[in-house]
Short mmCIF file of C-alpha atoms in Angstrom, two decimals:
data_model
loop_
_atom_site.label_atom_id
_atom_site.label_comp_id
_atom_site.label_asym_id
_atom_site.label_seq_id
_atom_site.Cartn_x
_atom_site.Cartn_y
_atom_site.Cartn_z
CA MET V 237 -45.65 55.89 19.76
CA LEU V 238 -42.09 55.07 19.09
CA ASP V 239 -39.34 57.65 19.45
CA LEU V 240 -37.21 57.71 16.57
CA PRO V 241 -34.20 59.69 17.70
CA PHE V 242 -34.24 58.02 20.63
CA PHE V 243 -34.11 54.51 18.90
CA LEU V 244 -31.22 55.77 17.07
CA ASP V 245 -29.68 56.33 19.62
CA THR V 246 -30.41 53.18 21.46
CA LEU V 247 -29.71 50.82 19.22
CA SER V 248 -26.14 52.56 18.78
CA THR V 249 -25.72 51.91 23.01
CA LEU V 250 -26.69 48.57 21.95
CA ILE V 251 -24.26 47.38 19.02
CA GLY V 252 -21.87 48.37 21.60
CA GLY V 253 -22.61 45.10 23.46
CA VAL V 254 -22.69 42.89 20.12
CA PRO V 255 -18.59 42.24 21.02
CA LEU V 256 -19.03 40.60 24.49
CA THR V 257 -22.00 38.83 22.58
CA LEU V 258 -20.28 37.35 19.46
CA GLN V 259 -17.36 36.43 21.93
CA LEU V 260 -19.84 34.49 24.39
CA THR V 261 -21.29 32.51 21.72
CA VAL V 262 -17.79 31.44 19.70
CA LEU V 263 -15.74 30.90 22.65
CA SER V 264 -18.67 28.70 23.81
CA VAL V 265 -19.44 27.05 20.81
CA SER V 266 -16.15 26.22 19.82
CA SER V 267 -14.76 24.94 23.00
CA GLY V 268 -18.56 23.16 23.54
CA ALA V 269 -17.88 21.27 20.44
CA MET V 270 -15.05 20.14 21.07
CA LEU V 271 -16.44 18.20 24.36
CA ALA V 272 -19.10 17.76 22.34
CA PHE V 273 -16.94 15.50 20.18
CA ALA V 274 -15.16 13.73 22.46
CA LEU V 275 -19.25 12.97 24.45
CA ALA V 276 -20.10 12.05 20.98
CA LEU V 277 -17.21 9.38 20.63
CA MET V 278 -18.00 8.43 24.27
CA ARG V 279 -21.34 7.43 22.85
CA VAL V 280 -20.68 5.67 19.82
CA SER V 281 -17.44 3.68 21.89
CA GLY V 282 -20.03 0.99 22.87
CA ASN V 283 -18.12 1.02 25.86
CA PRO V 284 -20.50 1.02 28.82
CA LEU V 285 -17.36 3.23 31.25
CA LEU V 286 -17.67 5.32 28.93
CA ASP V 287 -21.39 5.52 26.94
CA TYR V 288 -22.85 5.62 30.70
CA PRO V 289 -20.55 8.56 31.54
CA ALA V 290 -21.86 10.85 28.74
CA ARG V 291 -24.97 9.74 28.79
CA PHE V 292 -25.43 10.89 32.64
CA TYR V 293 -23.72 14.12 31.36
CA ILE V 294 -26.25 14.81 28.52
CA PHE V 295 -28.82 13.72 30.87
CA ALA V 296 -27.72 16.54 33.71
CA PHE V 297 -27.56 19.68 31.34
CA ARG V 298 -29.94 18.82 28.61
CA GLY V 299 -32.51 18.29 32.22
CA THR V 300 -31.75 21.41 33.67
CA PRO V 301 -32.08 25.27 32.40
CA VAL V 302 -29.50 27.20 31.37
CA LEU V 303 -29.89 29.75 33.52
CA VAL V 304 -29.50 27.38 36.73
CA GLN V 305 -26.06 26.20 35.13
CA ILE V 306 -24.85 29.81 34.54
CA TYR V 307 -26.01 30.10 38.63
CA ILE V 308 -24.01 27.04 39.86
CA VAL V 309 -21.10 28.23 37.88
CA TYR V 310 -21.09 31.35 38.79
CA TYR V 311 -22.73 31.72 42.34
CA GLY V 312 -21.56 28.14 43.74
CA LEU V 313 -18.60 27.02 42.77
CA SER V 314 -16.82 30.26 45.79
CA GLN V 315 -18.47 27.99 48.00
CA PHE V 316 -15.64 25.72 47.28
CA PRO V 317 -11.96 26.61 49.16
CA VAL V 318 -10.59 24.13 46.65
CA LEU V 319 -11.62 26.20 43.83
CA ARG V 320 -10.81 29.39 45.54
CA GLN V 321 -7.17 28.31 46.09
CA SER V 322 -6.27 26.54 42.69
CA MET V 323 -4.66 28.36 39.83
CA LEU V 324 -8.25 28.48 38.30
CA TRP V 325 -9.48 31.38 40.69
CA PRO V 326 -8.33 34.90 38.15
CA PHE V 327 -10.99 32.56 35.79
CA LEU V 328 -13.85 31.17 37.26
CA ARG V 329 -14.47 34.30 39.69
CA GLU V 330 -14.87 36.41 36.08
CA ALA V 331 -18.52 37.01 35.81
CA TYR V 332 -17.21 36.24 31.81
CA TRP V 333 -15.86 33.41 31.57
CA CYS V 334 -18.23 31.60 33.99
CA ALA V 335 -20.78 32.55 31.60
CA VAL V 336 -18.55 30.99 28.71
CA ILE V 337 -18.13 27.69 31.33
CA ALA V 338 -21.49 26.90 31.68
CA LEU V 339 -23.00 27.59 27.88
CA ALA V 340 -20.04 25.48 26.34
CA LEU V 341 -21.06 23.03 29.33
CA ASN V 342 -24.66 23.41 28.13
CA THR V 343 -23.93 23.38 24.50
CA ALA V 344 -21.86 20.73 24.85
CA ALA V 345 -24.57 18.55 25.83
CA TYR V 346 -27.09 19.06 22.47
CA SER V 347 -23.76 18.86 20.22
CA ALA V 348 -22.63 15.45 21.40
CA GLU V 349 -26.30 14.21 20.55
CA LEU V 350 -25.96 15.84 16.89
CA ILE V 351 -22.94 14.96 16.24
CA ARG V 352 -23.92 10.99 17.63
CA GLY V 353 -26.89 11.63 15.21
CA GLY V 354 -24.32 12.64 12.18
CA LEU V 355 -21.60 9.73 13.19
CA ASN V 356 -24.85 7.01 13.35
CA SER V 357 -26.52 8.43 9.96
CA VAL V 358 -23.47 7.01 8.26
CA ALA V 359 -24.63 3.74 5.81
CA VAL V 360 -23.01 1.09 6.64
CA GLY V 361 -22.20 0.12 2.62
CA GLN V 362 -20.45 2.89 3.00
CA ILE V 363 -18.39 2.19 6.05
CA GLU V 364 -17.60 -1.60 4.53
CA ALA V 365 -16.10 -0.13 0.99
CA ALA V 366 -13.95 1.50 3.43
CA ARG V 367 -13.00 -1.77 4.99
CA ALA V 368 -12.81 -3.80 2.09
CA LEU V 369 -10.31 -1.52 0.97
CA GLY V 370 -8.17 -1.90 3.51
CA MET V 371 -8.93 1.07 5.61
CA SER V 372 -7.78 0.66 9.28
CA ARG V 373 -10.72 1.95 11.44
CA PRO V 374 -9.16 5.63 12.79
CA LEU V 375 -8.58 6.14 8.33
CA ALA V 376 -11.82 5.23 7.13
CA PHE V 377 -13.17 7.47 10.29
CA ARG V 378 -11.28 10.38 9.64
CA ARG V 379 -11.59 10.17 5.68
CA ILE V 380 -15.20 8.61 5.11
CA ILE V 381 -17.40 9.01 8.92
CA LEU V 382 -16.50 12.27 9.38
CA PRO V 383 -16.71 14.09 6.65
CA GLN V 384 -20.07 12.17 5.75
CA ALA V 385 -21.21 13.39 9.39
CA PHE V 386 -20.39 16.51 9.31
CA ARG V 387 -22.69 17.02 6.49
CA GLN V 388 -25.15 15.60 7.30
CA MET V 389 -25.84 17.13 11.02
CA LEU V 390 -24.45 21.31 9.53
CA PRO V 391 -28.01 22.02 9.45
CA ALA V 392 -28.95 21.14 13.03
CA TYR V 393 -25.66 22.76 14.25
CA SER V 394 -26.28 26.01 12.31
CA ASN V 395 -29.86 25.78 14.74
CA GLU V 396 -28.11 25.38 17.71
CA ILE V 397 -25.42 27.95 17.07
CA ILE V 398 -28.23 30.35 16.89
CA LEU V 399 -30.31 29.17 20.37
CA MET V 400 -26.20 29.62 21.82
CA VAL V 401 -26.19 33.53 20.50
CA LYS V 402 -29.50 33.75 22.31
CA SER V 403 -28.83 32.22 25.25
CA THR V 404 -25.82 34.26 25.33
CA ALA V 405 -28.52 36.59 27.26
CA LEU V 406 -28.51 35.02 30.11
CA ALA V 407 -24.76 36.27 31.01
CA SER V 408 -26.60 39.62 31.94
CA THR V 409 -27.84 38.25 34.51
CA ILE V 410 -24.40 37.68 35.61
CA THR V 411 -23.33 41.48 35.43
CA LEU V 412 -22.52 40.64 32.15
CA LEU V 413 -22.82 44.20 29.33
CA GLU V 414 -23.36 42.84 26.77
CA VAL V 415 -26.22 43.03 24.32
CA THR V 416 -29.18 41.93 26.30
CA GLY V 417 -27.28 43.34 29.30
CA LEU V 418 -26.55 47.04 28.08
CA ALA V 419 -30.68 47.21 27.48
CA ALA V 420 -31.98 46.45 30.55
CA LYS V 421 -28.87 49.13 31.94
CA LEU V 422 -30.91 51.64 29.01
CA ILE V 423 -34.36 50.53 30.24
CA SER V 424 -33.68 51.66 34.22
CA GLN V 425 -32.37 54.62 32.65
CA SER V 426 -35.52 55.38 30.32
CA TYR V 427 -38.03 53.57 31.48
CA ARG V 428 -38.81 52.99 27.75
CA PRO V 429 -38.87 48.95 26.90
CA VAL V 430 -40.65 49.04 23.50
CA GLU V 431 -37.95 51.09 21.94
CA VAL V 432 -34.88 49.15 23.31
CA PHE V 433 -36.26 45.82 23.24
CA ILE V 434 -36.94 46.11 19.82
CA GLY V 435 -33.09 47.30 18.93
CA ALA V 436 -31.79 44.64 21.17
CA GLY V 437 -34.03 41.79 19.42
CA ALA V 438 -33.33 43.71 16.05
CA ILE V 439 -29.36 43.57 16.61
CA TYR V 440 -29.95 38.99 17.80
CA LEU V 441 -32.57 39.23 14.49
CA THR V 442 -29.59 40.25 12.20
CA ILE V 443 -26.60 38.40 13.76
CA ASN V 444 -28.91 34.84 13.69
CA PHE V 445 -30.12 35.50 9.94
CA LEU V 446 -26.23 35.82 9.13
CA ILE V 447 -25.48 33.00 10.98
CA ALA V 448 -28.24 31.11 8.68
CA ARG V 449 -26.93 32.10 5.49
CA LEU V 450 -23.55 31.05 6.50
CA CYS V 451 -23.99 28.19 7.41
CA ALA V 452 -26.48 27.27 4.38
CA ALA V 453 -23.63 28.71 2.10
CA LEU V 454 -20.88 26.51 3.48
CA GLN V 455 -23.82 23.25 3.72
CA THR V 456 -24.02 23.98 -0.17
CA ALA V 457 -20.20 24.39 -0.85
CA LEU V 458 -19.42 20.62 1.48
CA SER V 459 -22.39 19.19 -0.92
CA PRO V 460 -21.45 19.40 -4.07
CA GLU V 461 -22.63 15.76 -4.63
CA LYS V 462 -26.66 17.12 -4.30
CA ARG V 463 -26.09 19.61 -6.64
CA ALA V 464 -26.84 18.82 -10.29
CA ALA V 465 -24.04 17.47 -12.17
CA PRO V 466 -21.31 18.65 -13.95
CA ALA V 467 -22.37 19.89 -17.50
CA PRO V 468 -21.06 17.88 -20.40
CA ALA V 469 -18.21 19.36 -22.28
CA GLN V 470 -19.56 20.92 -25.37
CA SER V 471 -19.26 18.70 -28.49
CA PRO V 472 -19.75 19.85 -32.27
CA GLU V 473 -22.67 17.23 -32.39
CA THR V 474 -24.75 18.31 -29.46
CA GLU V 475 -25.20 22.06 -30.15
CA ALA V 476 -28.20 22.39 -31.76
CA PRO V 477 -28.09 23.27 -35.71
CA ARG V 478 -29.29 26.17 -35.96
CA HIS V 479 -32.21 26.76 -38.41
CA GLY V 480 -32.46 29.49 -40.54
CA MET A 240 -19.98 -34.23 -2.65
CA ALA A 241 -17.28 -31.84 -3.50
CA ASP A 242 -13.69 -32.01 -2.81
CA PRO A 243 -12.02 -28.85 -2.43
CA THR A 244 -7.99 -30.84 -2.00
CA LEU A 245 -6.63 -30.51 -5.54
CA ALA A 246 -3.42 -32.33 -4.93
CA GLY A 247 -0.38 -31.85 -6.95
CA ARG A 248 -1.05 -28.34 -7.33
CA PRO A 249 2.19 -26.78 -8.71
CA ASN A 250 1.28 -22.81 -6.76
CA THR A 251 0.24 -21.43 -3.90
CA PRO A 252 -3.66 -20.98 -4.70
CA ALA A 253 -4.63 -17.33 -4.34
CA VAL A 254 -7.34 -17.94 -1.80
CA GLU A 255 -8.06 -21.07 0.24
CA LEU A 256 -10.89 -21.64 2.68
CA ALA A 257 -10.60 -24.35 4.75
CA GLY A 258 -14.11 -25.92 7.05
CA ILE A 259 -15.40 -21.87 7.53
CA ARG A 260 -18.28 -21.93 9.99
CA LYS A 261 -20.40 -19.54 10.63
CA SER A 262 -23.26 -18.54 12.95
CA TYR A 263 -25.45 -15.73 13.74
CA GLY A 264 -26.98 -16.37 17.03
CA HIS A 265 -28.18 -20.11 17.17
CA HIS A 266 -28.92 -20.63 13.25
CA GLU A 267 -25.71 -21.73 11.52
CA VAL A 268 -24.93 -20.18 8.19
CA LEU A 269 -22.14 -21.75 6.73
CA HIS A 270 -21.28 -25.54 8.39
CA GLY A 271 -17.39 -25.85 7.34
CA VAL A 272 -17.24 -24.93 3.29
CA SER A 273 -13.68 -25.92 2.12
CA LEU A 274 -13.16 -23.46 -1.89
CA ALA A 275 -9.68 -22.27 -3.89
CA ALA A 276 -8.77 -21.14 -6.19
CA GLN A 277 -5.70 -20.83 -8.24
CA ASP A 278 -4.48 -17.74 -10.09
CA GLY A 279 -5.49 -16.67 -13.25
CA GLU A 280 -9.01 -18.60 -12.49
CA VAL A 281 -12.42 -17.44 -12.11
CA VAL A 282 -14.88 -19.05 -10.06
CA SER A 283 -18.67 -18.45 -9.64
CA ILE A 284 -20.82 -18.92 -6.60
CA LEU A 285 -24.43 -19.73 -6.87
CA GLY A 286 -27.10 -21.23 -4.55
CA ALA A 287 -30.57 -19.88 -3.74
CA SER A 288 -30.73 -16.92 -1.30
CA GLY A 289 -29.92 -18.03 1.88
CA SER A 290 -27.33 -20.71 1.38
CA GLY A 291 -25.01 -18.37 2.40
CA LYS A 292 -23.02 -17.43 -0.50
CA SER A 293 -22.27 -14.02 0.61
CA THR A 294 -21.40 -14.30 3.80
CA LEU A 295 -19.34 -17.07 2.21
CA LEU A 296 -17.52 -14.01 -0.03
CA ARG A 297 -17.64 -11.46 2.89
CA CYS A 298 -15.28 -14.30 5.17
CA ILE A 299 -12.44 -13.94 2.56
CA ASN A 300 -11.69 -10.75 3.77
CA MET A 301 -12.85 -10.86 6.89
CA LEU A 302 -15.92 -8.28 6.77
CA GLU A 303 -17.41 -12.01 8.50
CA ILE A 304 -14.83 -13.18 10.42
CA PRO A 305 -15.78 -17.05 10.45
CA ASP A 306 -16.42 -19.16 14.07
CA ALA A 307 -14.31 -22.13 12.60
CA GLY A 308 -11.62 -22.59 9.69
CA THR A 309 -8.92 -20.97 8.12
CA VAL A 310 -8.59 -18.08 5.38
CA ALA A 311 -5.41 -17.69 3.45
CA ILE A 312 -5.22 -15.03 0.65
CA GLN A 313 -2.04 -16.47 -1.65
CA GLY A 314 -0.64 -18.87 1.16
CA GLU A 315 -1.00 -16.14 4.05
CA ALA A 316 -3.44 -17.57 6.78
CA ILE A 317 -5.05 -14.71 8.25
CA ALA A 318 -4.85 -14.58 11.70
CA ILE A 319 -8.56 -14.96 14.00
CA THR A 320 -8.66 -14.70 17.71
CA ARG A 321 -11.09 -16.81 18.74
CA ARG A 322 -12.17 -17.10 22.85
CA PRO A 323 -14.75 -19.07 24.35
CA GLY A 324 -17.89 -17.28 25.06
CA GLN A 325 -16.40 -14.18 22.92
CA PRO A 326 -17.46 -13.24 19.13
CA PRO A 327 -13.87 -14.11 16.99
CA ARG A 328 -12.25 -11.91 16.27
CA SER A 329 -9.24 -10.71 13.98
CA ALA A 330 -5.78 -10.79 15.72
CA ASP A 331 -3.42 -8.65 13.24
CA MET A 332 -5.91 -5.61 12.12
CA ALA A 333 -2.36 -4.61 10.02
CA GLN A 334 -2.92 -7.64 8.44
CA VAL A 335 -6.53 -7.40 7.89
CA GLY A 336 -5.99 -4.34 5.89
CA ARG A 337 -3.03 -5.56 4.11
CA LEU A 338 -5.23 -8.34 2.92
CA ARG A 339 -8.08 -6.78 2.36
CA ALA A 340 -6.49 -4.38 0.06
CA LYS A 341 -5.21 -7.41 -2.49
CA ALA A 342 -8.31 -9.10 -2.12
CA THR A 343 -10.72 -6.36 -3.12
CA MET A 344 -14.49 -6.69 -2.98
CA VAL A 345 -17.16 -5.29 -5.32
CA PHE A 346 -20.86 -4.71 -3.73
CA GLN A 347 -24.29 -5.37 -4.68
CA SER A 348 -25.32 -1.66 -3.85
CA PHE A 349 -21.56 -0.53 -4.52
CA ASN A 350 -21.01 1.74 -1.86
CA LEU A 351 -19.01 4.31 -3.77
CA TRP A 352 -18.41 7.30 -1.67
CA SER A 353 -20.99 9.64 -1.62
CA HIS A 354 -19.03 12.78 -0.67
CA LEU A 355 -16.66 12.12 -3.07
CA THR A 356 -16.46 12.55 -7.17
CA ILE A 357 -16.23 9.08 -8.70
CA LEU A 358 -12.20 10.04 -9.57
CA GLU A 359 -11.21 10.32 -5.77
CA ASN A 360 -13.50 7.19 -5.04
CA LEU A 361 -10.64 5.41 -7.11
CA VAL A 362 -7.38 7.35 -6.11
CA GLU A 363 -8.50 7.38 -1.97
CA ALA A 364 -7.56 3.45 -1.02
CA PRO A 365 -4.61 3.94 -2.99
CA VAL A 366 -3.79 7.10 -1.86
CA HIS A 367 -3.75 6.60 1.74
CA VAL A 368 -4.14 2.89 1.97
CA GLN A 369 -1.04 1.64 0.07
CA LYS A 370 0.52 5.29 0.31
CA ARG A 371 1.62 5.19 -3.40
CA ASP A 372 1.71 8.90 -5.46
CA ARG A 373 -0.84 10.79 -6.26
CA ARG A 374 -0.45 12.21 -9.37
CA GLU A 375 0.34 8.65 -10.26
CA CYS A 376 -3.07 7.34 -8.91
CA LEU A 377 -5.03 10.11 -10.69
CA ALA A 378 -3.36 8.98 -13.83
CA GLU A 379 -4.58 5.06 -13.17
CA ALA A 380 -7.66 5.94 -12.08
CA GLU A 381 -8.00 8.05 -15.54
CA ALA A 382 -7.07 4.49 -17.47
CA LEU A 383 -9.21 2.80 -15.41
CA LEU A 384 -12.45 5.01 -15.90
CA ALA A 385 -11.55 4.76 -19.19
CA ARG A 386 -11.27 1.46 -20.05
CA VAL A 387 -14.47 0.67 -18.13
CA GLY A 388 -16.52 3.39 -20.33
CA ILE A 389 -17.21 6.12 -18.03
CA ALA A 390 -14.39 8.16 -18.21
CA ASP A 391 -16.18 11.69 -19.14
CA LYS A 392 -17.88 10.82 -15.40
CA ARG A 393 -14.48 11.20 -13.69
CA HIS A 394 -15.73 14.73 -12.32
CA HIS A 395 -19.19 13.08 -11.11
CA TYR A 396 -20.52 12.61 -8.01
CA PRO A 397 -22.30 8.82 -6.79
CA ALA A 398 -25.60 10.23 -7.12
CA HIS A 399 -25.30 11.36 -11.02
CA LEU A 400 -24.55 8.42 -12.36
CA SER A 401 -26.67 5.59 -13.23
CA GLY A 402 -27.12 1.94 -11.05
CA GLY A 403 -24.76 0.36 -13.95
CA GLN A 404 -22.46 3.79 -13.93
CA GLN A 405 -21.75 3.15 -10.65
CA GLN A 406 -21.11 -0.27 -10.19
CA ARG A 407 -18.83 0.17 -13.50
CA ALA A 408 -17.17 2.70 -11.16
CA ALA A 409 -16.84 0.47 -7.77
CA ILE A 410 -15.61 -2.57 -10.07
CA ALA A 411 -12.69 0.41 -11.46
CA ARG A 412 -12.35 1.28 -7.62
CA ALA A 413 -11.74 -2.38 -6.82
CA LEU A 414 -9.29 -2.40 -9.36
CA ALA A 415 -7.20 1.05 -8.66
CA MET A 416 -5.90 -1.43 -6.01
CA LYS A 417 -3.62 -3.93 -8.05
CA PRO A 418 -5.62 -6.69 -6.47
CA SER A 419 -4.31 -9.78 -7.17
CA LEU A 420 -7.56 -11.36 -5.70
CA MET A 421 -11.47 -9.97 -7.14
CA LEU A 422 -14.67 -10.42 -5.15
CA PHE A 423 -18.01 -9.79 -7.00
CA ASP A 424 -20.86 -10.13 -4.17
CA GLU A 425 -24.16 -9.62 -6.77
CA PRO A 426 -23.04 -6.97 -8.52
CA THR A 427 -25.91 -6.98 -10.41
CA SER A 428 -28.43 -7.39 -8.67
CA ALA A 429 -29.32 -4.04 -7.05
CA LEU A 430 -29.40 -3.21 -11.10
CA ASP A 431 -32.25 -2.23 -13.80
CA PRO A 432 -32.22 -5.40 -15.70
CA GLU A 433 -31.18 -2.94 -19.20
CA LEU A 434 -28.07 -1.99 -16.65
CA VAL A 435 -27.02 -5.48 -16.30
CA GLY A 436 -25.34 -6.18 -19.46
CA GLU A 437 -22.83 -3.18 -18.97
CA VAL A 438 -22.07 -5.05 -15.75
CA LEU A 439 -21.32 -8.14 -16.82
CA LYS A 440 -19.64 -7.21 -20.27
CA VAL A 441 -16.63 -5.55 -17.58
CA ILE A 442 -16.75 -8.43 -15.58
CA ARG A 443 -15.88 -10.84 -18.44
CA ASP A 444 -13.32 -8.49 -19.88
CA LEU A 445 -11.57 -8.43 -16.52
CA ALA A 446 -12.22 -12.89 -16.91
CA ALA A 447 -10.62 -12.83 -20.36
CA GLU A 448 -7.88 -11.08 -19.49
CA GLY A 449 -6.88 -13.66 -16.37
CA ARG A 450 -7.93 -12.30 -13.38
CA THR A 451 -8.44 -14.00 -10.36
CA MET A 452 -12.17 -13.55 -9.58
CA LEU A 453 -14.91 -15.09 -6.83
CA ILE A 454 -18.55 -14.08 -8.27
CA VAL A 455 -21.51 -14.85 -6.52
CA THR A 456 -23.99 -14.42 -8.77
CA HIS A 457 -27.96 -14.98 -9.74
CA GLU A 458 -26.96 -14.97 -13.50
CA MET A 459 -26.80 -18.20 -14.79
CA GLY A 460 -25.48 -17.62 -18.36
CA PHE A 461 -23.05 -15.39 -17.29
CA ALA A 462 -21.66 -18.07 -14.88
CA ARG A 463 -21.58 -20.28 -16.62
CA GLU A 464 -19.50 -18.71 -19.81
CA VAL A 465 -16.95 -16.69 -17.76
CA SER A 466 -16.12 -18.99 -15.07
CA ASP A 467 -13.81 -22.15 -14.95
CA ARG A 468 -15.39 -23.83 -12.07
CA VAL A 469 -18.79 -23.47 -10.27
CA VAL A 470 -19.72 -23.84 -7.24
CA PHE A 471 -23.16 -24.70 -5.86
CA LEU A 472 -23.85 -23.72 -1.91
CA HIS A 473 -27.21 -25.15 0.04
CA ARG A 474 -27.57 -24.74 3.11
CA GLY A 475 -24.45 -23.73 4.42
CA VAL A 476 -21.82 -26.74 2.43
CA VAL A 477 -20.69 -27.39 -0.94
CA GLU A 478 -23.65 -29.45 -2.38
CA GLU A 479 -21.50 -30.14 -5.76
CA GLU A 480 -18.36 -28.02 -7.76
CA GLY A 481 -17.38 -28.60 -11.37
CA PRO A 482 -16.63 -26.99 -14.99
CA PRO A 483 -19.68 -24.96 -15.41
CA ALA A 484 -20.35 -27.11 -18.82
CA GLU A 485 -21.05 -30.46 -16.64
CA LEU A 486 -22.62 -29.01 -14.17
CA PHE A 487 -25.21 -27.02 -16.15
CA ALA A 488 -25.68 -29.90 -18.49
CA ASN A 489 -25.72 -33.02 -16.12
CA PRO A 490 -26.10 -31.19 -12.42
CA ARG A 491 -25.50 -34.90 -10.41
CA SER A 492 -27.77 -33.75 -7.61
CA ASP A 493 -31.71 -33.44 -7.43
CA ARG A 494 -31.20 -29.30 -5.39
CA LEU A 495 -28.92 -28.69 -8.12
CA ARG A 496 -30.90 -29.57 -11.26
CA GLN A 497 -34.10 -28.30 -8.85
CA PHE A 498 -32.50 -24.94 -8.14
CA LEU A 499 -30.96 -24.06 -12.11
CA SER A 500 -35.03 -25.33 -13.21
CA ARG A 501 -36.06 -23.55 -10.77
CA GLU A 502 -33.70 -20.31 -11.61
CA GLY A 503 -35.04 -21.07 -15.26
CA TRP A 504 -31.41 -20.40 -16.75
CA LYS A 505 -32.08 -22.21 -19.72
CA THR A 506 -34.66 -19.77 -21.14
CA SER A 507 -32.23 -16.75 -19.91
CA ALA A 508 -30.21 -15.84 -23.26
CA PRO A 509 -26.09 -14.78 -22.29
CA CYS A 510 -25.58 -11.57 -22.14
#
């Protein structure tokens, strides 16, 4: 069934697409996170002029397929002469940047809600204590709310990163030869989808396994309060006497 | 009826409230409460739940902003912006921050910051609000923790401590600001009965060293023992006020008499 030499050969070709897959992920997740943070602040601002635009953004980007968003950016933007003549055009005409932009805009919508959830999860008493000890709002936000919100949202956010790794596969539809793009190319040459797609799947699985472990390690490192209490210092009277 | 004006006093009071009113929706919780505490005075605020005693305490450090009336800490009145149709706001957040650091609060539910160790909890505000030297603050924090009897817990997180230990840490955190006034909002109400004593002991020691404190409490025996003055709040007004010995022995108003018998304070042995 499975042709092992062909499979290994395929795998080594597909691994060539990993750098592009990772680039798309890292660029879209990091720029998406910044946009998401701004959107989350707009959502929790309590100002309708900021809240409602953010709500609409999230509504629009969560309610439409990523593939449609990629197509709109890649095929749609060239319809606007303003954009074609703008300084951004060298970027916007590249499939690479179109994929990054579309994926970033998409993950921003989901991440904004994760960040908002994290911010809202911080107990009122924690914030009151900060105020009662004289902290200004920005200081309380930076020192108390944000660190606690970050710990709270990290598990859900690692999920979002994993979803983004998988979403980069859609970049293959706009000519990019990342892992899935290479896989499609190999299949059209070899007509052996089983080996090729199992190889591609194994690569995504490995990347996501590593991301999940990394996030779990970060979570543990950031939540010492969830671990056991530090052991009391050894003192002579606490040592159990040994009976011979 | 208590008369809040203390004529002929030599110094500016540590805290002075005049005509404090506070409503939530259409329900007025405080109907014009006036109260003052001199330097070194311990004032206990008693009252049934819903009498407005916690709200009153929270008005002092602007966690609640009174709809009417003034709050002055060491003679400095807190600026409040009141416009018709809008909730009142503090006019000068920098002033509020500065005065809050002078009048620190200990909460019923401790509210230690869960992501910081006990030691970090103590130095957080002195370092970042008062901009004091971190090393100096750490040394002071260690001494404070030793004083409240939890020096061995300094590298623990709040979740690893018992309620009594957490409240003692919270008191140490309030002390680390070197406040001129301390506000206690039912400091033992969230504790298991066997842990109440260790917290009261810390507060009693603070009273003995002459700290200015306002204490909202249900511990009648404790209030009688440590207070210089007791204020009984009933439905948002000061119903009765006076030295504890007098007030507990001969309550003048029926309401205080009823309240004291309901609380059964005579049977609760002083801790």
